[in-house]
């Protein structure tokens, strides 16, 4: 399968602050990729590097087989908070979209606006957050991009608007097969729509892979208090919580865990992501635990 | 991009153009009245020794509403750059950065260079055109008056010809640059105002360096016009002469009275002719004047005359446009490197 | 001429713990079993499904492929995916009615015994699971 984005030791610093550190990824094309992590983890930075708005401090990246360039007709980008020109009407937005993009699909754009029940004459500044996001999405997809990047598109929306936005996005993906990379700090949004996941915490990539595979290889393990080290080879403890008598672990393992001492259960995407996030947050605790 | 720039700029453009067209209309409409006054005072028909008629014409013209218009004209052209910098320049990029819409437009199939190029180039040209129109109307209107008063006196000069274009363009580009650096419209507007005032005041002082100065030197004539100042108690008998510059010296840079050796004349005076105890040479200052005239003194004036007007205009405008271009180049560099 | 309107609508329960892919398959099977879908009926297009439930299109494709693999549906290029087989014969469907009546009787009895909805559900599910496990054990 071809890659939509390849990054090699990609690093971005703002002054002394590291926004993204040694990030190596290979994002396959044809997926809806969820880029998950807490606020300030480097999600926006990664997306802006991919669309060429930022230049890396170190490392390299290849986007759709070439170096990233701003203003590429092959990449659509919906920026955080879905900015639009408040004083321009929706129709004005579609007109400048048509003027600025050689690959512009005007029928698609106008049809979408009509289906969303939006009045083209309305000023964009008077739209609700959900409607504004839909206009921004329309502008991005009417370019007919090969890669669509979305930076926290639904974070500020109410649940209904969020659902409607994702419906529209998925409809377009179904029709066009566009690769999508979408960042969010809300895992629940991504659970249905993403089939590939990147977890970014504190400027580092924690885990990446196809959602299905991640779900199949991660397990909730509970049992009498155990030393995580004794689980056996090929098993990584992502998260461990202990009481005096019981241990509750999130374990990554390709082989099934059939030790009768443990009770093993599947894990949902949200718990999986949270386990990786808390792993990063509690890194020091885990070291201490190992020394005990 | 041109369409979008126009669509975004439309309101300000229409407003600015309307204002300038109104200004131009007022001045073009009242020009005939001004010419009538010139004719009625006999100044137009005069061919020789017209100084009296000229000052009569200027006095009459400046007394009515035309005088107000004359003052407003200078105000309009001196304020125009500030207005352009504040309302056209500063918000141009700052507002996009503030609202995040640069992220929207930069993700259309367009490079940042083109985006900025169309904005800077298009609106920069509009600025130049509008400033040129206003300046042309006012320069044409005021030309009969300026002919009498001179074109190169510092304040009149900056509100005539093509220099207003240079200041307006510089103000516009400076506003854009500051908006880009500060990313805040209001802050950029405030700082732009400071920069423009600074540039114009700086221009006032640096302007005289742009052309070679003319020199007028002549022996003090018998009927020289001017003032004398001396201190009667001064044992050194020092005296100072202030001689009126000749009409050709429109913008006087230096005006002194020198001796035959070239040194500035400071006396000593002869207390018999000058001062309160003077006894010779007749009554009052008359005797002192005659005595001074007989001292073989010269008046030396360094000045910039009306003949240098266009050379100065072109050079100053050139400097301003070069500064604007440098700022614009900086903008292109900055937007590629430093703005995300 | 109403047969072509007979199309199911999917819904997803994000708290069920069942993957979206499995939920789609279960809903088609369920519809086939209850006779809501019959041979020749068309499944909603992938685009319709994702536009309705905001789900990854690959998930829908995968579910449809699984159904195809089970021999329940068949894609016809350019037309859509069509049901090729029903689950359970007409006799099965005929048997539904008396069984439902039995169950209703049982539910009435449980309510009379003072059980609330949750208890009834728990009792039914635990009994059903034990019953299924015993059957499977006997078979195996």
XYZ file of C-alpha atoms in Angstrom:
772
model
C 0.000 0.000 0.000
C 1.272 3.482 -0.806
C 1.973 5.972 1.916
C 0.164 9.256 2.287
C 2.715 10.685 4.669
C 6.145 9.487 5.740
C 8.053 11.308 8.451
C 11.576 10.550 9.541
C 12.849 11.802 12.875
C 10.688 14.848 12.363
C 11.319 17.515 14.985
C 9.876 20.978 15.378
C 10.977 23.479 17.969
C 9.611 26.920 18.697
C 12.551 28.615 20.316
C 13.454 26.326 23.189
C 10.082 24.648 23.328
C 9.864 21.324 21.533
C 6.503 20.868 19.845
C 7.296 17.630 18.073
C 10.172 15.363 18.856
C 11.805 12.695 16.699
C 8.561 11.659 15.068
C 8.850 8.776 12.603
C 5.631 7.691 10.969
C 4.388 5.935 7.887
C 0.756 6.781 7.333
C -0.748 4.564 4.638
C -3.054 6.092 2.051
C -6.752 5.311 1.901
C -7.308 5.474 5.611
C -9.129 7.755 7.953
C -6.377 8.417 10.433
C -7.098 9.631 13.932
C -4.394 11.763 15.469
C -5.107 11.674 19.159
C -3.472 13.297 22.131
C -4.056 15.832 24.842
C -3.989 19.548 24.101
C -0.484 20.729 23.355
C 0.778 17.290 22.384
C 1.949 18.480 18.979
C -1.022 17.456 16.849
C -1.460 20.831 15.173
C 2.269 21.115 14.640
C 2.385 17.751 12.879
C -0.549 18.652 10.639
C 0.933 22.026 9.780
C 4.233 20.403 8.927
C 2.406 18.000 6.630
C 0.615 20.772 4.752
C 3.821 22.788 4.499
C 2.721 25.671 6.662
C 5.602 24.990 9.015
C 9.143 24.000 8.217
C 10.723 21.258 10.317
C 13.596 22.064 12.663
C 15.115 18.652 11.990
C 14.202 15.448 10.203
C 12.272 15.127 6.979
C 8.886 14.307 5.619
C 7.340 13.161 2.387
C 3.750 14.000 1.607
C 2.026 12.202 -1.277
C 5.429 11.208 -2.574
C 7.050 14.643 -2.519
C 8.138 17.410 -0.208
C 5.305 19.278 1.486
C 4.270 22.505 -0.238
C 1.853 25.188 0.830
C -0.988 25.848 -1.505
C -0.838 22.375 -2.974
C -4.029 21.511 -4.852
C -3.560 17.916 -3.671
C -3.995 18.699 0.004
C -7.086 19.998 1.742
C -6.776 21.484 5.184
C -9.438 22.410 7.681
C -7.684 24.524 10.288
C -8.392 24.553 13.982
C -11.512 26.551 14.906
C -12.477 26.375 11.198
C -11.755 30.018 10.318
C -13.877 31.721 7.656
C -14.102 35.322 6.494
C -16.826 36.764 8.700
C -17.697 39.610 6.371
C -17.937 37.452 3.261
C -21.009 35.435 2.353
C -20.971 31.680 1.796
C -21.318 32.384 -1.895
C -18.214 34.617 -1.753
C -16.329 31.760 -0.128
C -17.328 29.395 -2.911
C -16.368 31.986 -5.504
C -12.901 32.520 -4.129
C -12.545 28.753 -3.752
C -13.285 28.501 -7.468
C -10.840 31.290 -8.289
C -8.004 29.906 -6.213
C -8.230 26.206 -6.956
C -7.737 24.765 -10.422
C -9.208 21.443 -9.308
C -12.311 23.065 -7.811
C -15.535 21.062 -8.051
C -18.192 23.762 -8.021
C -21.113 21.355 -8.329
C -19.934 19.435 -5.294
C -19.546 22.608 -3.263
C -22.911 24.109 -4.209
C -24.730 20.834 -3.783
C -23.263 20.416 -0.314
C -24.247 23.920 0.753
C -27.756 23.300 -0.541
C -28.010 19.962 1.243
C -26.855 21.568 4.473
C -29.776 23.973 4.120
C -27.481 26.991 4.158
C -28.348 30.230 2.429
C -25.452 31.122 0.119
C -26.145 34.798 0.678
C -25.624 34.546 4.404
C -22.531 36.180 5.883
C -20.148 33.569 7.202
C -19.701 35.552 10.405
C -23.346 34.908 11.282
C -23.129 31.115 10.997
C -23.217 28.781 13.975
C -20.052 26.895 14.862
C -21.363 23.755 13.196
C -22.360 25.575 10.015
C -19.022 27.351 9.866
C -17.222 24.037 10.184
C -19.358 22.668 7.360
C -18.445 25.624 5.137
C -14.758 25.127 5.922
C -15.084 21.418 5.140
C -16.877 22.227 1.889
C -14.036 24.515 0.837
C -11.486 21.842 1.661
C -13.188 18.969 -0.166
C -14.331 20.918 -3.203
C -10.615 21.138 -4.004
C -10.894 17.383 -4.490
C -7.704 16.766 -2.504
C -5.917 13.461 -2.314
C -5.147 14.074 1.323
C -7.488 15.854 3.669
C -6.116 17.193 6.939
C -8.426 18.296 9.724
C -7.168 19.979 12.865
C -9.612 19.451 15.736
C -12.544 20.166 13.452
C -15.267 19.117 15.886
C -13.730 20.108 19.218
C -15.843 23.230 19.598
C -19.083 21.758 18.286
C -22.144 20.455 20.106
C -22.855 16.710 19.765
C -25.411 17.114 17.003
C -23.215 19.413 14.925
C -20.318 17.070 15.562
C -22.297 14.111 14.271
C -23.449 16.028 11.208
C -19.919 17.131 10.442
C -18.596 13.580 10.657
C -21.471 12.299 8.544
C -20.575 14.764 5.829
C -16.920 13.922 6.076
C -17.504 10.170 5.903
C -19.874 10.559 3.003
C -17.175 12.339 1.080
C -14.577 9.738 2.024
C -16.909 6.939 0.880
C -17.399 8.654 -2.437
C -13.834 9.784 -3.116
C -11.547 7.432 -1.247
C -9.533 10.409 -0.026
C -6.992 9.794 2.708
C -7.887 11.694 5.849
C -5.811 12.662 8.855
C -7.902 14.166 11.616
C -6.720 15.320 14.989
C -8.799 15.359 18.122
C -8.467 15.226 21.832
C -11.872 13.576 22.023
C -11.406 9.892 21.402
C -15.101 9.126 21.283
C -15.429 11.082 18.033
C -12.710 9.111 16.379
C -13.825 5.681 17.461
C -16.358 5.218 14.689
C -14.736 7.107 11.897
C -11.072 6.221 12.142
C -9.497 3.000 11.034
C -5.947 4.065 11.796
C -4.691 5.674 14.946
C -1.717 7.765 16.009
C -1.396 8.615 19.674
C 0.740 11.646 20.315
C 1.605 12.621 23.871
C 4.016 15.311 24.969
C 5.457 15.809 21.495
C 6.214 12.098 21.044
C 4.448 9.334 19.138
C 3.303 6.706 21.636
C 1.545 4.210 19.426
C 0.425 3.957 15.847
C -1.408 1.335 13.818
C -4.682 0.135 12.367
C -7.465 0.456 14.885
C -8.582 -3.121 14.470
C -5.115 -4.459 15.000
C -4.579 -2.253 18.024
C -7.824 -3.451 19.546
C -6.909 -7.064 18.850
C -3.488 -6.825 20.457
C -4.390 -4.879 23.574
C -6.061 -6.439 26.561
C -7.406 -5.559 29.938
C -5.814 -7.976 32.373
C -6.927 -8.226 35.976
C -5.773 -10.666 38.589
C -4.037 -11.149 41.882
C -1.264 -8.663 42.433
C 1.557 -9.426 40.009
C 4.871 -8.047 38.995
C 4.276 -6.705 35.468
C 7.678 -8.042 34.479
C 6.523 -11.626 34.973
C 3.905 -11.559 32.268
C 6.320 -13.157 29.858
C 8.108 -12.164 26.673
C 6.361 -10.290 23.857
C 4.061 -8.547 26.274
C 4.284 -4.915 27.163
C 2.477 -3.383 30.054
C 1.063 -0.077 28.950
C -0.721 0.838 32.105
C -0.651 -0.770 35.534
C -2.800 -0.031 38.536
C -2.356 -1.922 41.736
C -4.249 -2.257 44.945
C -2.848 -4.358 47.796
C -4.432 -7.492 46.494
C -5.178 -6.866 42.831
C -3.456 -5.657 39.696
C -5.280 -4.116 36.770
C -3.171 -3.906 33.638
C -3.459 -2.837 30.054
C -1.182 -5.155 28.129
C -0.038 -5.165 24.536
C 0.465 -8.675 23.312
C 0.243 -10.299 19.926
C -0.208 -13.769 21.429
C -3.312 -14.493 23.491
C -2.866 -14.392 27.257
C -4.211 -17.677 28.555
C -2.754 -17.757 32.039
C -5.670 -18.882 34.235
C -4.456 -16.559 37.004
C -5.683 -13.595 35.020
C -8.988 -12.547 33.739
C -8.525 -11.106 30.263
C -10.960 -8.814 28.506
C -10.977 -6.759 25.362
C -10.459 -3.059 25.396
C -12.209 -0.241 23.635
C -10.412 2.484 21.781
C -10.959 5.127 24.410
C -9.438 2.996 27.191
C -6.558 2.099 24.914
C -5.776 5.732 24.162
C -6.165 6.750 27.788
C -3.784 3.971 28.803
C -1.119 5.381 26.498
C -1.748 8.897 27.682
C -1.423 7.969 31.329
C 1.647 5.919 30.524
C 3.268 9.134 29.383
C 1.977 11.042 32.361
C 3.134 8.420 34.864
C 6.404 7.517 33.243
C 8.347 8.187 36.395
C 6.045 6.106 38.579
C 6.577 3.118 36.384
C 10.319 3.343 36.745
C 9.971 3.480 40.488
C 7.713 0.504 40.394
C 10.241 -1.539 38.506
C 12.910 -0.827 41.046
C 10.822 -2.036 43.944
C -6.584 35.928 -5.738
C -7.261 39.241 -7.389
C -10.969 38.648 -6.986
C -10.641 37.770 -3.301
C -8.390 40.738 -2.598
C -10.864 43.012 -4.311
C -13.792 41.427 -2.483
C -12.109 41.926 0.890
C -10.854 45.416 0.083
C -13.983 46.633 -1.655
C -15.470 48.613 1.213
C -12.278 50.421 2.153
C -11.469 51.017 -1.503
C -14.829 52.578 -2.263
C -14.658 54.664 0.906
C -11.119 55.882 0.217
C -11.782 56.594 -3.438
C -15.010 58.452 -2.658
C -13.176 60.617 -0.168
C -10.410 61.472 -2.568
C -12.738 62.098 -5.478
C -14.707 64.461 -3.247
C -11.517 66.294 -2.290
C -10.413 66.532 -5.912
C -13.846 67.766 -6.972
C -13.881 70.509 -4.366
C -10.482 71.797 -5.425
C -11.100 71.554 -9.134
C -14.432 73.324 -8.692
C -12.997 76.248 -6.712
C -9.973 76.703 -8.928
C -11.815 79.161 -11.187
C -12.667 81.353 -8.199
C -9.004 81.480 -7.303
C -8.084 82.431 -10.864
C -10.773 85.118 -10.828
C -9.168 86.683 -7.782
C -5.800 86.598 -9.513
C -7.330 88.422 -12.456
C -9.314 90.901 -10.384
C -6.302 91.937 -8.348
C -4.461 92.597 -11.586
C -1.837 89.967 -10.809
C -2.606 87.864 -13.882
C -2.134 90.765 -16.258
C 1.038 91.988 -14.566
C 4.281 91.522 -16.501
C 6.978 93.309 -14.495
C 7.545 94.326 -10.869
C 4.572 92.335 -9.739
C 5.532 91.799 -6.137
C 2.977 94.226 -4.827
C 0.164 92.750 -6.898
C 1.241 89.223 -6.057
C 1.102 89.771 -2.331
C -2.238 91.558 -2.807
C -3.544 88.501 -4.665
C -2.298 86.077 -2.042
C -3.708 88.180 0.757
C -7.149 88.381 -0.878
C -7.180 84.717 -1.793
C -6.178 83.587 1.660
C -8.731 85.735 3.479
C -11.946 83.933 2.497
C -12.960 80.290 2.401
C -10.233 79.713 -0.145
C -7.738 80.365 2.626
C -9.348 77.624 4.666
C -9.191 75.341 1.642
C -5.524 76.167 1.280
C -4.856 75.080 4.844
C -7.066 72.007 4.535
C -5.177 71.035 1.380
C -1.937 70.762 3.303
C -3.682 68.905 6.101
C -5.302 66.423 3.692
C -2.059 65.503 2.009
C -0.068 65.363 5.227
C -2.698 63.170 6.900
C -3.381 60.968 3.904
C -0.386 58.668 4.435
C -1.340 58.120 8.068
C -4.911 57.270 7.099
C -3.756 54.844 4.424
C -1.243 53.200 6.755
C -3.779 52.849 9.519
C -6.839 51.720 7.643
C -5.483 50.054 4.532
C -2.052 48.816 5.604
C -2.160 47.736 9.223
C -5.291 45.565 9.069
C -4.424 43.950 5.741
C -2.446 41.010 7.131
C -2.993 41.534 10.852
C -6.711 40.924 10.585
C -6.139 37.650 8.738
C -3.621 36.489 11.321
C -5.912 37.571 14.131
C -8.912 35.687 12.783
C -6.864 32.704 11.595
C -8.220 33.117 8.072
C -4.689 32.981 6.678
C -4.923 29.269 7.401
C -8.021 29.120 5.263
C -6.645 31.024 2.295
C -3.144 29.514 2.360
C -4.707 26.102 1.979
C -6.284 26.998 -1.289
C -4.092 26.238 -4.274
C -2.106 29.429 -3.977
C 1.352 30.243 -2.709
C 1.938 32.689 0.089
C 4.055 34.807 -2.225
C 1.226 35.236 -4.644
C -1.231 35.917 -1.849
C 0.948 38.629 -0.379
C 2.065 39.843 -3.797
C -1.467 40.540 -4.988
C -2.396 42.223 -1.725
C 0.726 44.384 -1.528
C 0.894 45.103 -5.243
C -2.789 45.681 -5.857
C -3.557 47.797 -2.834
C -0.143 49.462 -3.022
C -0.984 50.612 -6.560
C -4.398 51.757 -5.410
C -2.698 53.738 -2.662
C -0.350 55.363 -5.136
C -3.180 56.154 -7.543
C -5.412 57.682 -4.914
C -2.590 59.698 -3.362
C -1.560 60.830 -6.840
C -5.074 61.957 -7.670
C -5.414 63.963 -4.473
C -1.977 65.496 -4.839
C -2.521 66.341 -8.492
C -5.797 68.142 -7.776
C -4.348 70.094 -4.882
C -1.055 70.913 -6.596
C -2.930 72.222 -9.616
C -5.327 74.208 -7.465
C -2.662 75.826 -5.340
C -0.195 76.519 -8.155
C -1.093 80.232 -8.556
C -0.555 80.760 -4.831
C 2.548 78.587 -4.721
C 4.001 80.550 -7.591
C 4.077 83.521 -5.274
C 5.028 81.771 -2.054
C 7.370 79.217 -3.546
C 7.038 75.458 -3.889
C 9.889 74.256 -1.834
C 9.106 75.720 1.567
C 9.209 72.642 3.789
C 5.515 72.334 4.672
C 4.082 73.216 1.262
C 6.598 70.975 -0.451
C 5.459 67.775 1.312
C 1.888 68.417 0.245
C 2.607 68.921 -3.455
C 3.762 66.943 -6.439
C 4.641 63.254 -6.154
C 6.089 63.113 -2.655
C 2.653 62.447 -1.087
C 2.555 59.280 -3.212
C 5.864 58.166 -1.714
C 4.731 58.752 1.853
C 1.390 57.055 1.245
C 3.030 53.956 -0.241
C 5.578 53.820 2.566
C 2.811 54.183 5.144
C 0.827 51.396 3.515
C 3.756 48.959 3.385
C 4.847 49.910 6.912
C 1.314 49.221 8.123
C 1.306 45.820 6.439
C 4.723 44.972 7.875
C 3.810 45.995 11.401
C 0.529 44.115 11.175
C 2.418 41.022 10.098
C 4.940 41.337 12.911
C 2.519 42.225 15.693
C -0.433 40.082 14.531
C -2.770 42.541 16.272
C -4.711 45.050 14.210
C -5.139 47.747 16.824
C -1.572 47.575 18.043
C -0.332 47.651 14.462
C -2.461 50.706 13.722
C -1.079 52.587 16.709
C 2.500 51.771 15.876
C 1.970 52.562 12.193
C 0.823 56.046 13.154
C 3.990 56.551 15.190
C 6.179 55.289 12.362
C 4.499 57.536 9.790
C 4.773 60.629 11.943
C 8.402 59.686 12.563
C 9.064 59.266 8.852
C 7.479 62.578 7.960
C 9.322 64.487 10.669
C 12.508 62.732 9.647
C 11.784 63.750 6.062
C 11.556 67.366 7.204
C 15.113 67.230 8.486
C 16.711 64.948 5.922
C 15.124 66.528 2.871
C 17.778 69.261 2.544
C 20.463 66.613 2.075
C 18.870 65.350 -1.129
C 19.878 68.185 -3.498
C 22.898 70.402 -3.929
C 22.338 73.733 -2.189
C 22.428 77.028 -4.054
C 24.386 79.962 -2.754
C 23.626 83.620 -3.135
C 26.385 86.100 -2.274
C 26.309 89.837 -2.852
C 27.635 93.040 -1.277
C 25.228 94.605 1.115
C 23.207 97.031 -0.960
C 22.537 100.560 0.195
C 18.852 99.881 0.807
C 19.212 96.545 2.526
C 16.204 95.351 4.440
C 16.632 93.765 7.842
C 17.319 94.220 11.493
C 20.208 95.126 13.742
C 20.720 94.002 17.289
C 23.389 95.167 19.673
C 23.913 95.487 23.375
C 24.904 99.070 24.392
C 26.717 97.875 27.544
C 28.868 95.390 25.669
C 32.478 96.574 25.929
C 33.344 94.513 22.808
C 30.772 96.404 20.750
C 29.408 93.241 19.209
C 26.623 93.685 16.644
C 24.351 91.283 14.788
C 22.750 91.819 11.386
C 19.686 90.058 10.092
C 19.325 90.752 6.393
C 16.213 89.649 4.461
C 17.045 86.867 1.987
C 16.443 87.520 -1.721
C 13.183 86.359 -3.329
C 14.971 83.573 -5.220
C 15.850 81.835 -1.933
C 12.540 80.093 -1.290
C 13.816 77.728 1.331
C 16.591 79.425 3.297
C 18.995 77.070 4.984
C 21.577 79.578 6.122
C 21.643 83.363 5.972
C 24.605 85.328 7.277
C 26.497 88.526 6.819
C 30.222 88.070 6.233
C 33.286 90.262 6.006
C 35.645 90.330 3.051
C 37.627 87.456 4.661
C 34.552 85.298 4.710
C 34.079 85.321 8.501
C 30.671 86.057 10.017
C 30.487 89.723 10.816
C 30.033 90.450 14.541
C 31.343 93.985 14.796
C 32.776 95.793 16.593
C 30.500 98.680 15.785
C 31.427 102.275 16.025
C 29.477 103.725 18.994
C 29.570 107.079 17.278
C 27.263 105.740 14.539
C 25.432 102.848 16.204
C 23.806 102.434 19.569
C 22.039 104.820 21.915
C 25.034 107.145 22.186
C 25.399 107.638 18.441
C 26.141 111.195 17.458
C 27.134 110.938 13.820
C 25.277 109.978 10.669
C 21.917 111.485 11.457
C 18.937 110.359 13.515
C 18.180 106.875 14.779
C 19.283 103.662 13.112
C 19.651 105.330 9.759
C 23.236 106.380 10.549
C 24.152 102.925 11.794
C 22.728 101.325 8.654
C 24.736 103.594 6.398
C 27.847 102.988 8.495
C 27.361 99.228 8.235
C 26.781 99.414 4.477
C 30.131 101.165 4.168
C 31.966 98.320 5.973
C 32.323 96.255 2.775
C 30.056 93.516 4.076
C 28.488 90.705 2.045
C 25.300 88.759 2.486
C 25.681 85.021 1.991
C 22.570 82.852 1.710
C 22.503 79.088 1.338
C 19.117 78.003 -0.003
C 17.066 75.666 -2.041
C 15.174 77.442 -4.762
C 12.031 76.652 -6.718
C 14.182 75.340 -9.559
C 15.150 72.369 -7.406
C 11.535 71.462 -6.687
C 11.219 68.550 -9.110
C 14.709 67.196 -8.496
C 13.921 67.119 -4.809
C 10.494 65.582 -5.414
C 11.870 62.775 -7.554
C 14.736 62.023 -5.204
C 12.639 62.007 -2.061
C 9.945 59.909 -3.700
C 12.674 57.569 -4.908
C 14.066 57.177 -1.407
C 10.594 56.503 -0.021
C 9.820 53.939 -2.711
C 13.130 52.171 -2.148
C 12.384 52.026 1.587
C 8.911 50.684 0.770
C 10.391 48.032 -1.507
C 12.841 46.924 1.180
C 9.990 46.599 3.650
C 7.990 44.655 1.089
C 10.896 42.270 0.486
C 11.137 41.794 4.227
C 7.407 40.995 4.284
C 7.839 38.259 1.689
C 10.739 36.791 3.629
C 8.937 36.976 6.941
C 5.720 35.419 5.721
C 7.555 32.467 4.291
C 9.754 31.884 7.301
C 8.021 33.118 10.358
C 4.290 32.894 9.991
C 2.378 29.673 10.405
C -44.625 -2.159 -5.950
C -43.424 -1.470 -2.464
C -40.762 -4.082 -2.324
C -37.942 -1.803 -3.418
C -38.636 0.566 -0.583
C -37.885 -2.197 1.861
C -34.466 -1.132 3.009
C -33.064 -1.291 6.467
C -31.547 1.569 8.350
C -28.510 1.003 10.459
C -27.902 2.471 13.862
C -24.897 2.208 16.103
C -24.658 1.938 19.840
C -21.290 3.295 20.856
C -21.594 2.032 24.432
C -22.441 -1.559 23.595
C -18.835 -2.698 23.516
C -19.541 -4.415 20.184
C -17.430 -3.102 17.320
C -19.281 -1.040 14.689
C -18.376 -3.649 12.086
C -20.004 -6.433 14.135
C -23.030 -4.288 14.862
C -23.694 -3.812 11.140
C -23.435 -7.536 10.465
C -25.695 -8.349 13.390
C -28.288 -5.857 12.233
C -28.419 -7.364 8.745
C -28.659 -10.884 10.117
C -31.333 -9.765 12.525
C -33.344 -8.192 9.728
C -32.981 -11.352 7.646
C -34.085 -13.487 10.533
C -37.134 -11.381 11.270
C -38.055 -11.248 7.608
C -37.519 -7.498 7.381
C -35.168 -8.182 4.505
C -35.900 -10.698 1.825
C -34.126 -12.080 -1.185
C -33.658 -9.373 -3.817
C -33.773 -6.514 -1.348
C -31.044 -3.954 -1.591
C -28.785 -2.950 1.240
C -28.135 0.754 1.642
C -25.097 1.960 -0.276
C -21.900 2.542 1.637
C -22.297 6.269 1.080
C -25.821 6.219 2.506
C -24.713 4.288 5.555
C -21.786 6.558 6.398
C -23.847 9.668 5.729
C -26.405 8.352 8.174
C -24.360 6.974 11.044
C -21.011 8.805 10.623
C -18.852 5.731 10.375
C -15.737 4.869 8.449
C -16.688 3.614 4.974
C -14.071 0.874 5.178
C -15.975 -0.541 8.131
C -19.153 -0.742 6.074
C -17.302 -2.303 3.151
C -15.791 -4.853 5.456
C -19.142 -5.743 6.990
C -20.686 -6.132 3.511
C -17.767 -8.319 2.440
C -18.263 -10.500 5.491
C -21.970 -10.844 4.672
C -21.045 -11.696 1.104
C -18.594 -14.299 2.386
C -21.399 -15.795 4.470
C -23.419 -15.968 1.274
C -26.129 -13.657 2.497
C -25.637 -10.817 0.041
C -24.183 -10.266 -3.390
C -22.800 -7.032 -4.826
C -23.916 -6.158 -8.335
C -21.511 -3.653 -9.855
C -23.079 -0.276 -10.388
C -26.339 -1.312 -8.793
C -25.617 -2.053 -5.169
C -25.551 -4.934 -2.760
C -28.506 -7.270 -2.796
C -29.811 -9.909 -0.406
C -29.427 -13.373 -1.895
C -30.711 -15.537 0.915
C -32.948 -15.181 3.918
C -32.059 -16.605 7.291
C -34.597 -19.039 8.583
C -37.318 -20.557 6.467
C -40.925 -19.528 6.316
C -41.643 -22.312 8.810
C -39.250 -20.622 11.195
C -41.096 -17.383 10.756
C -44.391 -19.200 11.270
C -43.029 -20.600 14.519
C -42.246 -17.115 15.763
C -45.793 -16.217 16.672
C -46.583 -19.023 19.207
C -43.103 -18.643 20.706
C -43.630 -14.945 21.151
C -46.904 -15.627 22.883
C -45.190 -18.083 25.262
C -42.556 -15.517 26.026
C -45.150 -12.858 26.691
C -46.838 -15.205 29.122
C -43.509 -15.790 30.872
C -42.848 -12.057 31.053
C -46.267 -11.449 32.592
C -45.515 -14.120 35.201
C -42.139 -12.568 36.006
C -43.753 -9.143 36.412
C -46.405 -10.646 38.693
C -43.615 -12.168 40.790
C -42.401 -8.617 41.422
C -39.325 -8.579 39.143
C -38.358 -5.224 37.633
C -37.168 -4.765 34.044
C -33.520 -5.125 34.879
C -34.013 -8.307 36.868
C -36.110 -9.800 34.088
C -33.440 -8.998 31.512
C -30.657 -10.361 33.723
C -32.559 -13.548 34.415
C -33.332 -14.076 30.751
C -29.781 -13.453 29.595
C -28.114 -15.590 32.254
C -30.523 -18.437 31.582
C -30.048 -18.064 27.834
C -26.259 -18.128 28.178
C -26.230 -21.197 30.433
C -28.631 -22.955 28.092
C -26.465 -22.142 25.057
C -23.293 -23.179 26.865
C -24.814 -26.517 27.872
C -26.010 -27.181 24.325
C -22.589 -26.366 22.952
C -20.926 -28.555 25.594
C -23.197 -31.466 24.747
C -22.438 -31.063 21.064
C -18.716 -30.727 21.600
